[in-house]
Coordinates of C-alpha atoms and ligand atoms in Angstrom, one line a residue:
M115 CA 10.4 -24.6 8.8
S116 CA 8.6 -21.3 8.2
L117 CA 5.3 -20.5 9.8
R118 CA 2.7 -18.6 7.8
G119 CA 0.1 -16.2 9.0
V120 CA -1.6 -13.1 7.7
G121 CA 0.7 -10.1 7.1
V122 CA -1.2 -7.1 8.4
S123 CA 1.5 -4.4 8.8
P124 CA 4.1 -4.4 6.0
G125 CA 7.8 -4.4 6.5
I126 CA 10.6 -6.7 7.6
G127 CA 11.4 -7.4 11.3
H128 CA 14.1 -9.6 12.8
G129 CA 15.2 -10.5 16.3
P130 CA 15.0 -13.0 19.1
A131 CA 11.5 -14.3 19.8
Y132 CA 9.9 -13.2 23.0
V133 CA 7.0 -15.5 23.6
L134 CA 4.5 -13.8 25.8
T135 CA 2.4 -16.0 28.1
V136 CA -0.5 -14.6 30.1
S137 CA 0.2 -17.0 33.0
V138 CA 2.3 -20.1 33.6
P139 CA 0.0 -23.1 34.4
E140 CA 0.2 -24.6 37.9
P141 CA 2.2 -27.8 37.8
P142 CA -0.2 -30.7 38.7
E143 CA -0.7 -31.3 42.4
G144 CA 1.3 -34.3 43.7
M145 CA 3.6 -34.1 40.6
T146 CA 6.5 -36.5 41.2
Y147 CA 9.9 -37.2 39.5
T148 CA 11.8 -40.3 38.5
G149 CA 15.4 -40.9 39.5
E150 CA 17.4 -39.5 42.4
A151 CA 16.4 -36.6 44.7
E152 CA 19.8 -34.9 44.5
P153 CA 19.8 -34.1 40.8
E154 CA 16.1 -32.9 41.1
K155 CA 17.1 -30.6 43.9
D156 CA 20.1 -29.3 41.9
R157 CA 17.7 -28.6 39.0
A158 CA 15.4 -26.5 41.2
T159 CA 18.3 -24.6 42.7
R160 CA 19.8 -23.9 39.3
A161 CA 16.5 -22.6 38.0
L162 CA 16.1 -20.2 40.9
A163 CA 19.7 -19.0 40.5
Q164 CA 19.0 -18.4 36.8
V165 CA 15.9 -16.4 37.6
A166 CA 17.8 -14.4 40.1
G167 CA 20.6 -13.7 37.7
E168 CA 18.2 -12.6 34.9
L169 CA 16.3 -10.3 37.2
E170 CA 19.5 -8.7 38.5
A171 CA 20.9 -8.3 35.0
R172 CA 17.8 -6.7 33.8
G173 CA 17.9 -4.3 36.8
N174 CA 21.5 -3.3 36.0
Q175 CA 20.5 -2.6 32.4
A176 CA 17.5 -0.5 33.4
G177 CA 19.4 1.4 36.2
G178 CA 17.8 3.8 38.6
E179 CA 15.0 2.7 40.8
A180 CA 14.3 -0.4 38.7
R181 CA 17.8 -1.7 39.6
E182 CA 17.0 -1.7 43.3
I183 CA 13.6 -3.2 42.9
L184 CA 14.9 -6.0 40.6
K185 CA 17.8 -6.6 42.9
A186 CA 15.5 -7.2 45.8
Q187 CA 13.4 -9.5 43.7
A188 CA 16.6 -11.4 42.7
L189 CA 17.4 -11.9 46.4
M190 CA 13.9 -13.2 47.1
A191 CA 14.4 -15.8 44.3
E192 CA 17.3 -17.3 46.3
D193 CA 16.0 -16.6 49.8
P194 CA 17.7 -19.4 51.9
G195 CA 14.4 -20.1 53.7
V196 CA 12.6 -20.8 50.4
V197 CA 15.4 -22.8 48.9
V198 CA 15.5 -25.1 52.0
K199 CA 11.7 -25.5 51.7
V200 CA 12.0 -26.4 48.0
R201 CA 14.7 -29.0 48.7
S202 CA 12.7 -30.6 51.5
L203 CA 9.5 -30.9 49.4
I204 CA 11.7 -32.7 46.7
D205 CA 13.0 -35.0 49.4
H206 CA 9.3 -35.8 50.2
G207 CA 8.8 -36.9 46.5
L208 CA 7.5 -33.7 44.8
A209 CA 9.0 -32.9 41.4
A210 CA 11.0 -29.6 41.1
P211 CA 8.3 -27.5 39.4
R212 CA 5.7 -28.5 42.0
A213 CA 8.1 -28.0 44.9
V214 CA 9.0 -24.5 43.7
Y215 CA 5.3 -23.7 43.1
E216 CA 4.3 -24.8 46.6
A217 CA 7.3 -23.2 48.5
F218 CA 6.8 -19.8 46.8
T219 CA 3.0 -19.9 47.2
K220 CA 3.5 -20.5 50.9
Y221 CA 6.1 -17.7 51.2
R222 CA 3.7 -15.4 49.3
D223 CA 0.8 -16.2 51.7
V224 CA 3.1 -15.4 54.7
L225 CA 4.1 -12.1 53.2
S226 CA 0.5 -11.1 52.2
G227 CA -0.5 -11.8 55.8
A228 CA 2.2 -9.4 57.0
G229 CA 0.6 -6.5 55.1
G230 CA 2.2 -3.2 54.3
Y231 CA 5.4 -3.1 52.2
L232 CA 6.0 -6.8 52.6
G233 CA 2.5 -7.6 51.6
E234 CA 2.9 -5.6 48.4
R235 CA 5.9 -7.8 47.5
A236 CA 3.6 -10.8 47.3
A237 CA 3.0 -10.2 43.6
D238 CA 6.8 -10.3 43.0
L239 CA 6.9 -13.8 44.5
N240 CA 4.3 -14.9 42.0
D241 CA 6.4 -13.6 39.2
I242 CA 9.5 -15.3 40.5
R243 CA 7.6 -18.5 41.0
D244 CA 6.1 -18.4 37.5
R245 CA 9.5 -17.7 35.9
A246 CA 11.2 -20.6 37.7
V247 CA 8.3 -23.0 36.9
A248 CA 8.5 -21.8 33.2
L249 CA 12.2 -22.6 33.2
L250 CA 11.7 -26.0 34.8
T251 CA 8.9 -27.1 32.5
G252 CA 10.4 -25.6 29.3
Q253 CA 7.6 -23.0 28.9
P254 CA 7.9 -19.4 27.7
M255 CA 8.5 -16.7 30.3
P256 CA 5.5 -14.6 31.5
G257 CA 5.3 -10.9 30.9
L258 CA 7.1 -8.5 28.6
P259 CA 10.8 -8.1 28.8
G260 CA 11.9 -5.0 30.7
D261 CA 14.6 -3.3 28.8
P262 CA 15.8 -5.7 26.2
P263 CA 19.4 -5.4 24.8
E264 CA 18.1 -5.7 21.2
P265 CA 14.7 -5.3 19.6
Y266 CA 12.7 -8.6 19.9
V267 CA 9.9 -10.2 18.0
L268 CA 6.9 -10.3 20.3
V269 CA 5.0 -13.5 19.9
A270 CA 1.7 -14.1 21.7
R271 CA -1.5 -15.9 21.4
D272 CA -3.1 -12.5 21.1
L273 CA -2.2 -9.1 22.5
A274 CA -4.4 -6.8 24.5
P275 CA -3.9 -3.1 24.0
A276 CA -2.7 -2.9 27.6
D277 CA 0.1 -5.4 26.8
T278 CA 1.5 -3.2 24.1
A279 CA 0.6 0.4 25.2
L280 CA 4.1 1.1 26.5
L281 CA 6.0 -0.6 23.7
S282 CA 7.9 1.3 21.1
K283 CA 9.5 0.7 17.8
E284 CA 12.9 0.7 19.5
H285 CA 12.0 -2.4 21.6
V286 CA 9.9 -4.4 19.2
A287 CA 11.1 -5.5 15.8
A288 CA 7.8 -7.3 14.9
F289 CA 4.6 -8.7 16.3
V290 CA 3.4 -12.3 15.6
T291 CA 0.1 -13.5 17.1
E292 CA -1.7 -16.8 16.7
E293 CA -5.1 -15.1 16.8
G294 CA -6.5 -11.8 15.5
G295 CA -7.3 -10.5 12.0
P296 CA -6.4 -7.6 9.8
T297 CA -8.6 -5.2 11.9
S298 CA -7.6 -6.6 15.3
H299 CA -6.0 -4.3 17.8
T300 CA -2.6 -5.8 17.2
A301 CA -2.9 -5.0 13.5
I302 CA -4.2 -1.5 14.0
M303 CA -1.6 -0.7 16.7
A304 CA 1.3 -2.2 14.7
R305 CA 0.4 -0.2 11.6
G306 CA 0.2 2.9 13.8
M307 CA 3.7 2.2 15.2
G308 CA 5.1 1.3 11.8
V309 CA 6.1 -2.2 13.1
P310 CA 5.7 -5.2 10.9
A311 CA 3.0 -7.7 12.1
V312 CA 1.7 -11.1 11.3
V313 CA -1.6 -12.4 12.8
A314 CA -3.5 -15.7 12.6
C315 CA -0.1 -17.5 12.6
A316 CA -0.8 -21.0 13.8
G317 CA 1.9 -22.5 16.0
A318 CA 3.7 -19.2 16.7
T319 CA 3.7 -19.6 20.5
H320 CA 5.5 -22.9 20.1
L321 CA 8.6 -21.1 18.8
A322 CA 11.5 -21.7 21.2
P323 CA 11.9 -18.6 23.4
G324 CA 15.0 -16.6 22.2
V325 CA 15.2 -18.2 18.8
H326 CA 15.9 -15.7 16.1
V327 CA 13.0 -15.1 13.7
L328 CA 12.6 -13.2 10.5
V329 CA 9.1 -11.7 10.0
D330 CA 7.7 -10.5 6.8
G331 CA 4.6 -8.3 7.6
S332 CA 3.5 -8.3 3.9
T333 CA 3.6 -12.0 3.0
G334 CA 2.9 -13.3 6.5
E335 CA 6.0 -15.5 6.6
V336 CA 7.7 -16.1 10.0
R337 CA 11.0 -17.9 9.5
P338 CA 12.9 -19.2 12.6
E339 CA 16.7 -19.3 12.5
P340 CA 17.2 -17.4 9.3
S341 CA 20.7 -17.3 7.9
D342 CA 22.5 -13.9 7.7
S343 CA 21.9 -13.9 4.0
D344 CA 18.2 -14.6 4.4
V345 CA 18.0 -11.5 6.7
S346 CA 19.9 -9.2 4.5
Q347 CA 18.1 -10.4 1.4
A348 CA 14.7 -9.7 3.1
Y349 CA 15.8 -6.2 4.1
D350 CA 17.2 -5.4 0.7
A351 CA 13.9 -6.6 -0.9
A352 CA 11.9 -4.4 1.4
V353 CA 14.0 -1.4 0.5
A354 CA 13.7 -2.2 -3.1
G355 CA 9.9 -2.6 -2.6
R356 CA 9.6 0.8 -1.1
D357 CA 11.6 2.3 -3.9
A358 CA 9.5 0.4 -6.4
V359 CA 6.3 1.7 -4.9
G360 CA 7.7 5.3 -4.9
A361 CA 8.8 4.9 -8.5
V362 CA 5.3 4.2 -9.9
R363 CA 3.9 7.5 -10.9
G364 CA 1.1 8.8 -13.0
P365 CA -2.6 8.0 -13.2
G366 CA -3.9 4.8 -11.7
R367 CA -4.0 1.9 -14.2
T368 CA -3.5 -1.9 -14.2
A369 CA -0.4 -3.5 -15.8
D370 CA -2.3 -3.9 -19.0
G371 CA -3.4 -0.3 -19.1
H372 CA -7.0 -0.4 -17.7
P373 CA -7.5 3.0 -16.2
V374 CA -8.6 3.3 -12.6
P375 CA -8.6 6.9 -11.4
L376 CA -7.2 7.1 -7.9
L377 CA -8.9 9.8 -5.9
A378 CA -8.5 11.2 -2.4
N379 CA -10.8 11.2 0.6
V380 CA -10.7 14.7 2.1
G381 CA -12.4 16.5 5.0
G382 CA -11.6 20.1 4.0
P383 CA -9.2 22.4 2.2
A384 CA -6.4 21.5 4.7
D385 CA -6.2 17.9 3.2
L386 CA -5.8 19.0 -0.4
D387 CA -2.0 19.5 -0.3
A388 CA -1.5 15.9 0.9
A389 CA -3.8 14.6 -1.8
L390 CA -1.8 16.5 -4.5
A391 CA 1.5 15.4 -3.1
R392 CA 0.5 11.8 -3.3
G393 CA -0.6 12.2 -6.9
A394 CA -4.4 12.1 -6.4
E395 CA -6.3 12.5 -9.7
G396 CA -9.1 14.2 -8.0
V397 CA -11.3 14.0 -4.9
G398 CA -13.5 10.9 -4.6
L399 CA -15.1 11.8 -1.3
Y400 CA -15.3 15.3 0.2
R401 CA -16.7 14.7 3.7
T402 CA -18.4 18.1 4.0
E403 CA -19.8 17.6 7.5
F404 CA -16.1 17.8 8.7
L405 CA -16.2 21.5 7.8
F406 CA -19.0 22.1 10.3
L407 CA -18.6 19.6 13.1
D408 CA -17.5 22.3 15.6
K409 CA -20.0 25.0 14.4
G410 CA -23.0 25.9 16.5
Q411 CA -25.1 27.1 13.6
A412 CA -25.6 26.4 9.9
P413 CA -22.6 27.6 7.8
T414 CA -23.3 30.4 5.4
Q415 CA -23.5 29.8 1.7
Q416 CA -20.4 31.9 1.3
E417 CA -18.4 29.8 3.8
Q418 CA -19.4 26.7 2.0
E419 CA -18.8 28.0 -1.4
S420 CA -15.1 28.9 -0.7
A421 CA -14.4 25.5 0.9
Y422 CA -15.8 23.7 -2.2
R423 CA -14.1 26.0 -4.6
A424 CA -10.7 25.3 -3.0
A425 CA -11.1 21.6 -3.9
L426 CA -12.2 22.3 -7.5
E427 CA -9.3 24.7 -8.0
A428 CA -6.8 22.2 -6.6
F429 CA -7.8 19.7 -9.4
P430 CA -8.5 22.0 -12.4
N431 CA -8.5 19.0 -14.8
G432 CA -9.9 16.4 -12.4
K433 CA -13.1 15.4 -10.8
V434 CA -14.3 16.3 -7.4
V435 CA -17.0 14.3 -5.7
V436 CA -18.6 16.2 -2.9
R437 CA -20.8 14.4 -0.5
T438 CA -23.6 16.4 1.0
L439 CA -23.7 16.7 4.8
D440 CA -23.5 13.3 6.4
A441 CA -24.7 14.4 9.9
G442 CA -26.1 12.3 12.6
A443 CA -24.9 9.2 14.5
D444 CA -21.2 9.5 15.2
K445 CA -21.0 12.9 13.5
P446 CA -23.8 15.0 15.1
L447 CA -24.1 18.6 13.9
A448 CA -25.5 21.0 16.6
F449 CA -27.7 22.8 14.1
L450 CA -29.2 19.6 12.6
P451 CA -30.7 17.7 15.6
P452 CA -32.8 14.6 14.9
S453 CA -36.5 14.9 15.6
A454 CA -36.4 12.8 18.7
T455 CA -33.9 11.1 21.1
E456 CA -32.6 8.2 19.2
P457 CA -31.9 5.0 21.0
N458 CA -29.8 3.8 18.0
P459 CA -28.5 6.9 16.2
A460 CA -26.7 4.9 13.5
L461 CA -30.2 3.7 12.5
G462 CA -31.8 7.0 12.9
E463 CA -32.1 10.2 11.0
R464 CA -28.6 10.6 9.6
G465 CA -27.2 11.5 6.2
L466 CA -29.9 12.2 3.5
R467 CA -32.6 11.4 6.0
L468 CA -31.8 14.7 7.9
F469 CA -32.2 16.7 4.6
R470 CA -35.8 15.5 4.4
R471 CA -36.4 17.3 7.7
Y472 CA -34.3 20.3 6.9
P473 CA -34.9 21.1 3.2
A474 CA -33.6 24.7 3.6
I475 CA -30.2 23.3 4.8
M476 CA -30.0 21.1 1.7
D477 CA -31.0 23.9 -0.6
A478 CA -28.2 26.1 0.9
Q479 CA -25.6 23.4 0.4
L480 CA -26.6 22.6 -3.1
A481 CA -26.7 26.3 -4.0
A482 CA -23.2 26.8 -2.5
L483 CA -22.0 23.8 -4.6
A484 CA -23.5 25.2 -7.8
A485 CA -21.9 28.6 -7.1
A486 CA -18.5 27.0 -6.4
A487 CA -18.7 25.1 -9.7
A488 CA -19.6 28.2 -11.6
G489 CA -16.8 30.2 -10.0
A490 CA -14.2 27.5 -10.4
A491 CA -15.2 26.9 -14.1
V492 CA -14.6 30.6 -14.8
S493 CA -11.2 30.7 -13.1
G494 CA -10.2 27.2 -14.4
A495 CA -11.1 28.2 -17.9
A496 CA -9.0 31.3 -17.6
A497 CA -6.0 29.4 -16.1
S498 CA -5.9 26.2 -18.1
G499 CA -8.7 26.1 -20.6
A500 CA -10.4 23.5 -18.5
G501 CA -12.4 23.3 -15.3
A502 CA -12.8 20.7 -12.6
E503 CA -15.8 18.5 -12.9
L504 CA -18.1 18.7 -9.9
L505 CA -20.1 15.6 -8.9
V506 CA -22.5 15.6 -5.9
M507 CA -23.6 12.6 -4.0
A508 CA -25.8 11.8 -1.0
P509 CA -24.9 9.6 2.0
M510 CA -27.1 6.9 3.6
V511 CA -29.5 6.3 0.8
A512 CA -31.7 3.2 1.2
T513 CA -34.2 3.2 -1.6
P514 CA -34.6 4.3 -5.3
E515 CA -37.2 6.9 -4.2
E516 CA -34.7 8.6 -2.0
A517 CA -32.1 8.6 -4.8
D518 CA -34.7 10.1 -7.2
W519 CA -35.7 12.8 -4.7
F520 CA -32.1 13.8 -4.2
A521 CA -31.3 13.8 -7.9
R522 CA -34.3 16.1 -8.5
A523 CA -33.2 18.5 -5.8
C524 CA -29.7 18.7 -7.4
H525 CA -31.0 19.2 -10.9
S526 CA -33.2 22.1 -9.6
H527 CA -29.9 23.8 -8.6
G528 CA -28.3 23.2 -12.0
L529 CA -26.1 20.4 -10.7
T530 CA -26.0 17.8 -13.4
R531 CA -23.7 15.0 -12.2
V532 CA -25.5 13.4 -9.3
G533 CA -24.8 10.2 -7.5
V534 CA -25.6 8.3 -4.3
M535 CA -23.5 6.3 -1.8
I536 CA -24.1 2.6 -1.3
E537 CA -23.8 2.2 2.4
V538 CA -26.9 0.3 3.3
P539 CA -27.5 -3.4 2.3
S540 CA -30.9 -2.5 0.8
A541 CA -29.2 -0.1 -1.6
A542 CA -26.5 -2.7 -2.5
L543 CA -29.1 -5.3 -3.2
R544 CA -31.1 -3.0 -5.5
A545 CA -28.2 -1.0 -6.9
G546 CA -29.6 -1.3 -10.4
D547 CA -32.8 0.5 -9.4
L548 CA -30.8 3.2 -7.6
A549 CA -28.5 3.6 -10.6
G550 CA -31.6 4.3 -12.7
A551 CA -32.1 7.5 -10.8
V552 CA -28.6 8.9 -10.8
D553 CA -25.4 9.2 -12.9
F554 CA -22.9 7.3 -10.6
L555 CA -22.7 5.3 -7.4
S556 CA -20.0 5.2 -4.7
I557 CA -19.7 2.3 -2.3
G558 CA -19.0 3.3 1.3
T559 CA -17.6 0.1 2.7
N560 CA -17.3 1.4 6.2
D561 CA -21.0 1.8 6.7
L562 CA -21.9 -1.0 4.4
A563 CA -20.0 -3.3 6.8
Q564 CA -21.6 -1.7 9.9
Y565 CA -25.1 -2.3 8.6
A566 CA -24.5 -5.7 6.9
F567 CA -22.9 -7.1 10.1
A568 CA -25.1 -5.2 12.6
A569 CA -21.8 -4.1 14.2
D570 CA -21.3 -0.6 15.5
R571 CA -18.2 0.8 13.7
Q572 CA -17.1 2.7 16.8
L573 CA -17.1 -0.4 19.0
G574 CA -13.8 -2.2 19.4
A575 CA -15.5 -5.3 20.6
V576 CA -17.0 -6.0 17.2
S577 CA -14.1 -4.7 15.1
A578 CA -13.4 -8.2 13.5
L579 CA -16.8 -7.9 11.8
H580 CA -15.4 -4.7 10.1
D581 CA -12.7 -6.6 8.3
P582 CA -13.2 -5.6 4.6
W583 CA -12.3 -9.1 3.6
Q584 CA -15.4 -10.5 5.1
P585 CA -16.9 -12.6 2.3
A586 CA -20.4 -11.3 2.9
L587 CA -19.2 -7.7 2.4
L588 CA -17.4 -8.8 -0.8
D589 CA -20.7 -10.2 -2.0
L590 CA -22.6 -7.0 -1.3
I591 CA -19.9 -5.0 -3.2
A592 CA -20.2 -7.5 -6.1
A593 CA -24.0 -7.3 -6.0
T594 CA -23.7 -3.5 -6.3
L595 CA -21.2 -3.6 -9.1
D596 CA -23.1 -6.2 -11.1
G597 CA -26.5 -4.7 -10.4
A598 CA -25.4 -1.2 -11.5
A599 CA -23.3 -2.4 -14.5
G600 CA -23.2 0.4 -17.0
T601 CA -23.3 3.1 -14.3
P602 CA -19.9 4.2 -13.1
T603 CA -19.4 2.9 -9.6
G604 CA -16.4 3.7 -7.4
I605 CA -15.3 2.7 -3.9
C606 CA -14.6 5.3 -1.2
G607 CA -14.6 3.3 2.1
E608 CA -11.5 2.2 3.9
A609 CA -11.4 -1.1 1.9
A610 CA -10.0 0.7 -1.1
A611 CA -6.8 1.7 0.9
D612 CA -5.6 -1.9 1.1
P613 CA -3.5 -2.6 -2.0
A614 CA -4.6 -6.2 -2.3
M615 CA -8.2 -5.3 -1.8
A616 CA -7.9 -2.5 -4.3
C617 CA -6.9 -5.1 -6.9
V618 CA -9.9 -7.2 -5.9
L619 CA -12.3 -4.3 -6.1
V620 CA -11.0 -3.4 -9.6
G621 CA -11.3 -7.1 -10.5
M622 CA -15.0 -6.9 -9.5
G623 CA -15.6 -3.9 -11.7
A624 CA -15.0 -0.8 -9.5
A625 CA -14.4 2.2 -11.8
T626 CA -12.5 4.4 -9.4
L627 CA -10.9 4.1 -5.9
S628 CA -10.9 6.8 -3.3
M629 CA -8.8 6.7 -0.1
S630 CA -6.9 8.7 2.4
P631 CA -3.9 10.3 0.5
A632 CA -1.3 8.2 2.4
A633 CA -2.6 5.0 0.9
L634 CA -2.4 6.2 -2.8
P635 CA 1.2 5.2 -3.7
G636 CA 0.8 1.6 -2.5
V637 CA -2.5 1.2 -4.3
R638 CA -1.1 2.8 -7.5
A639 CA 1.9 0.4 -7.4
A640 CA -0.3 -2.7 -6.7
L641 CA -2.6 -2.0 -9.6
A642 CA 0.4 -1.3 -11.9
A643 CA 1.8 -4.7 -11.0
H644 CA -1.2 -6.8 -12.1
T645 CA -3.4 -7.1 -15.1
L646 CA -7.1 -6.6 -15.0
E647 CA -7.5 -10.4 -15.6
Q648 CA -5.3 -11.1 -12.5
C649 CA -7.4 -8.8 -10.5
G650 CA -10.5 -10.6 -11.6
I651 CA -9.0 -14.0 -10.7
A652 CA -8.0 -12.7 -7.3
A653 CA -11.6 -11.4 -6.7
R654 CA -13.0 -14.8 -7.7
H655 CA -10.7 -16.6 -5.4
A656 CA -11.4 -14.3 -2.5
R657 CA -15.2 -14.7 -2.9
S658 CA -14.9 -18.4 -3.0
Q659 CA -13.7 -18.5 0.6
A660 CA -15.8 -18.7 3.8
T661 CA -13.7 -16.5 6.1
A662 CA -12.1 -13.1 5.9
A663 CA -8.6 -14.4 6.7
R664 CA -8.9 -17.1 4.0
A665 CA -10.4 -14.6 1.5
R666 CA -7.4 -12.3 2.0
G667 CA -4.9 -15.2 1.7
A668 CA -6.6 -16.5 -1.4
A669 CA -6.6 -13.1 -3.1
R670 CA -3.0 -12.4 -2.2
A671 CA -1.9 -15.8 -3.6
Q672 CA -3.1 -14.6 -7.0
L673 CA -1.4 -11.2 -6.7
P674 CA 2.4 -12.0 -6.8
G675 CA 3.4 -8.5 -7.4
L676 CA 2.4 -7.4 -3.9
G677 CA 5.2 -9.3 -2.2
K678 CA 7.8 -7.8 -4.6
L679 CA 6.6 -4.4 -3.7
G680 CA 6.6 -5.2 0.0
L681 CA 2.8 -4.5 0.2
Ligands
PEP957 C1 -18.2 4.8 4.4 O1 -19.2 4.7 5.1 O2 -17.6 3.9 3.9 C2 -17.8 6.2 4.0 C3 -16.9 6.3 3.1 O3 -18.3 7.2 4.6 P1 -17.9 7.6 6.1 O4 -16.8 6.8 6.5 O5 -17.7 9.1 6.1 O6 -19.2 7.3 6.9
MG958 MG1 -20.5 6.3 5.5

């Protein structure tokens, strides 16, 4: 019967399950056996011979130095002295697992006492002991396989980055873990490696070691002992899905034609080609601070103007949303230091707050933007009869007064389309008041999660709180979209890059979605596969759940087109 978890890295993987155990538990002290001593002794001897054989085979496969090391380890597994000790402990009534455990522990202590090279081999004895005990008690083998003959499906309760650091796509066909979420290390690392992964898959570590499994990193299905036709069908469907995603072109829209402009997040002119290649309809977030992170002094107006103009000219008929400098916290700019040492920089003078202290820097940026728009309009009109639409927005806005102050500053430079980002819970809760001061809003889900969950976005230890499916984050997004109804509100945080979440955001009323260019095709295809009504239903189901994993599962269950697209 299939197991089901949360698919966090799309694609199909297939191979023998390798169930990783952190350690093999010690067999209970005084553990006895029923029946005759002789078969129990044979059982122990056979297990040790199997361990030796596997170690030697692996050494032969790896070759080189590993061959010698593993050969020595194999010899230790069948060391006559230890085998005699095991058999004598069984004669005294101990069951085979306990006898192996005690004999090898004793042998290990003797070696450790010897020190030097022999002492260093003590750890090898633990490994042999654990392997033999695992065999005798029917438990999975400890540690990662050395150099497997075929790619395997790595199954574990959870995986630490250290477990997987040396793994590669050639060795691992898929990851399956019982714990973890969409932003867990396993998920992030698997996506980075391009290996399918399923997390939060209850019962996965009870899969029989070596059993073949078929893993679908999109739907979260883990199927033991699939037939050949199951496997080929799954691969064919994945290829078809990839082709289907690639075949969806044109502007973003739902299956019933509701338009959702799909925009790109860029950090400078170098990102514009990728955005155009993936069919971006404009720029939804131009992170202007990226242009100046390595500069010791304020950029000149001229430098800024040409960087902004490049984006406007790349999208002569589209819109370009430029965010004013979001300096401070994780993106400090040398020429814009905060007024004092900040114990909590993410809560300090960052984003718009710094402009309050440096009005001349703000004026220079707004003037450069106005000049870029004027220049691009002239060249755009000459080239195509149209010009890109420039929109300007401020980061880290917390109150309507700040929004109003920023809008006035923009207007004084002739910039007419002004917005603010919703990244702070206070702004989300009073989005209607902020919307009154500006023309549009853009929700930054990355910082909104950071501030809603009091979880530093740079800290791996709290990354689970940055799962965009967290129901509280969904509620804050919904509060913004509902509160600002009538004012166009888009999403430009990482959340928009998840095809299922993109549908949910549109279902909640997001007007535009902006993301890194690589995510555009998947999101475009996901929207095209579902109606606006389906998106709305998916959003309601997600918000009715209490946990991130359940919210994601509930939404996906309402979005049947995702599986067909392999998303
Ligand atoms: C955000 O916070 O969601 C956002 C888009 O801005 P940045 O990631 O640049 O802080
Ligand atoms: Mg932000």
